[in-house]
Coordinates of C-alpha atoms in Angstrom, one line a residue:
X1 CA -16.9 4.9 19.8
X2 CA -16.0 1.3 19.2
X3 CA -12.3 0.9 18.3
X4 CA -13.2 -1.3 15.3
X5 CA -15.6 1.3 13.9
X6 CA -13.0 4.0 14.3
X7 CA -10.4 1.8 12.6
X8 CA -12.8 1.2 9.7
X9 CA -13.3 5.0 9.3
X10 CA -9.5 5.6 9.3
X11 CA -9.0 2.9 6.6
X12 CA -11.5 4.6 4.4
X13 CA -9.8 8.0 4.7
X14 CA -6.3 6.6 4.0
X15 CA -7.6 4.7 0.9
X16 CA -8.8 8.0 -0.6
X17 CA -5.3 9.4 -0.1
X18 CA -3.7 6.3 -1.6
X19 CA -6.1 6.7 -4.6
X20 CA -4.8 10.3 -5.1
X21 CA -1.2 9.0 -5.3
X22 CA -2.3 6.5 -8.0
X23 CA -3.9 9.3 -10.1
X24 CA -0.8 11.5 -9.7
X25 CA 1.5 8.6 -10.6
X26 CA -0.4 8.1 -13.9
X27 CA -0.5 11.8 -14.7
X28 CA 3.2 12.2 -14.0
X29 CA 4.1 9.0 -16.0
X30 CA 2.3 10.4 -19.0
X31 CA 4.4 13.7 -18.7
X32 CA 7.6 11.7 -18.1
X33 CA 7.1 9.6 -21.2
X34 CA 6.3 12.8 -23.3
X35 CA 9.3 14.9 -22.0
X36 CA 11.7 12.4 -20.5
X37 CA 12.2 15.1 -17.8
X38 CA 13.9 13.8 -14.6
X39 CA 11.5 15.8 -12.4
X40 CA 8.5 13.9 -13.7
X41 CA 10.3 10.5 -13.3
X42 CA 11.1 11.6 -9.7
X43 CA 7.4 12.5 -9.2
X44 CA 6.3 9.1 -10.4
X45 CA 8.8 7.4 -8.0
X46 CA 7.5 9.5 -5.1
X47 CA 3.9 8.7 -5.8
X48 CA 4.7 4.9 -6.1
X49 CA 6.4 5.3 -2.7
X50 CA 3.3 7.1 -1.3
X51 CA 1.0 4.3 -2.7
X52 CA 2.8 1.6 -0.7
X53 CA 3.5 3.7 2.4
X54 CA -0.2 4.7 2.7
X55 CA -1.3 1.1 2.6
X56 CA 1.5 0.1 5.0
X57 CA 0.1 2.7 7.4
X58 CA -3.3 1.0 7.2
X59 CA -1.7 -2.3 8.0
X60 CA 0.2 -0.9 10.9
X61 CA -3.0 0.6 12.2
X62 CA -4.8 -2.7 12.0
X63 CA -1.9 -4.5 13.7
X64 CA -1.8 -2.0 16.6
X65 CA -5.6 -1.8 17.0
X66 CA -6.6 -5.5 16.6
X67 CA -3.5 -7.6 17.4
X68 CA -2.0 -4.9 19.6
X69 CA 1.4 -5.5 18.2
X70 CA 3.4 -4.8 15.1
X71 CA 6.3 -6.8 13.8
X72 CA 9.8 -5.6 14.7
X73 CA 13.3 -6.3 13.5
X74 CA 15.0 -6.0 10.2
X75 CA 12.3 -7.6 8.1
X76 CA 9.3 -6.0 9.8
X77 CA 7.9 -4.6 6.5
X78 CA 7.8 -8.1 4.9
X79 CA 6.5 -9.6 8.2
X80 CA 3.7 -7.0 8.3
X81 CA 2.6 -8.0 4.8
X82 CA 2.6 -11.6 5.8
X83 CA 0.7 -10.9 8.9
X84 CA -2.0 -9.0 7.0
X85 CA -2.4 -12.0 4.6
X86 CA -2.9 -14.4 7.5
X87 CA -6.1 -15.0 9.3
X88 CA -5.8 -15.0 13.0
X89 CA -8.3 -17.5 14.5
X90 CA -10.8 -16.0 17.0
X91 CA -9.5 -12.5 16.2
X92 CA -9.8 -11.5 12.6
X93 CA -9.9 -12.8 9.0
X94 CA -7.0 -12.2 6.6
X95 CA -6.9 -8.5 5.8
X96 CA -5.6 -9.1 2.2
X97 CA -5.4 -12.0 -0.1
X98 CA -2.2 -13.8 -1.1
X99 CA -2.6 -12.3 -4.5
X100 CA -2.6 -8.8 -3.0
X101 CA 0.3 -9.7 -0.8
X102 CA 2.4 -10.6 -3.8
X103 CA 1.6 -7.5 -5.8
X104 CA 2.2 -5.3 -2.8
X105 CA 5.5 -6.9 -2.2
X106 CA 6.7 -5.4 -5.5
X107 CA 5.8 -2.0 -4.3
X108 CA 7.3 -2.6 -0.9
X109 CA 10.6 -3.5 -2.5
X110 CA 10.5 -0.5 -4.7
X111 CA 9.6 1.8 -1.8
X112 CA 12.8 0.5 -0.1
X113 CA 14.8 1.4 -3.2
X114 CA 13.4 4.9 -3.3
X115 CA 14.3 5.5 0.3
X116 CA 17.8 4.1 0.0
X117 CA 19.0 5.0 -3.5
X118 CA 19.5 8.4 -5.2
X119 CA 16.6 9.1 -7.6
X120 CA 19.0 9.4 -10.5
X121 CA 19.6 5.7 -10.2
X122 CA 16.0 4.8 -10.8
X123 CA 15.2 3.1 -14.1
X124 CA 12.3 4.6 -16.2
X125 CA 11.3 1.1 -17.5
X126 CA 10.9 -0.1 -13.9
X127 CA 8.8 3.0 -13.0
X128 CA 6.7 2.5 -16.1
X129 CA 6.1 -1.2 -15.3
X130 CA 5.1 -0.5 -11.7
X131 CA 2.8 2.4 -12.8
X132 CA 1.1 0.2 -15.3
X133 CA 0.4 -2.5 -12.6
X134 CA -0.7 0.1 -10.0
X135 CA -4.4 0.2 -10.7
X136 CA -4.8 -3.6 -10.8
X137 CA -2.9 -4.1 -7.6
X138 CA -4.9 -1.3 -5.9
X139 CA -8.2 -2.7 -7.1
X140 CA -7.4 -6.1 -5.5
X141 CA -6.3 -4.5 -2.3
X142 CA -9.2 -2.2 -2.2
X143 CA -11.6 -5.1 -2.6
X144 CA -9.8 -6.9 0.2
X145 CA -10.0 -3.9 2.5
X146 CA -13.7 -3.3 1.7
X147 CA -14.4 -6.9 2.9
X148 CA -12.3 -6.2 6.0
X149 CA -14.0 -2.9 6.7
X150 CA -17.4 -4.8 6.5
X151 CA -16.0 -7.3 9.0
X152 CA -15.0 -4.4 11.4
X153 CA -18.4 -2.7 11.0
X154 CA -20.2 -6.0 11.8
X155 CA -18.3 -6.2 15.1
X156 CA -20.1 -3.1 16.5

């Protein structure tokens, strides 16, 4: 099997999982707003984390498979986003648009907070804002990745 076709298939699978985390974030946000229960707020944070982490796994897979290298160093998460928003001549088009890069950067930063701060220090207003923007950001990224998958499938 062609590496590009296999990569396209993996992208599609992970996107379905990412979509589940979006649905769960919305359900838990509704419950958090109704009850103000910390457990629901924590669940929202965890699913926002899962949203970005799933997409980052796709980007790492693309970098490993096509560029055969992933960024390293302290800022590798930011560098990976930049790499995905950059076309590489004679190799691949940009994976995501600059618009998608900017919206994803918000979730990248939040994911860092979730990993490095106790959940009782998370602010409900920030969780609500990120959850409200989740679908719009995902739609843009999903459109970008659909175009990229079409590119991969055309390389067969």
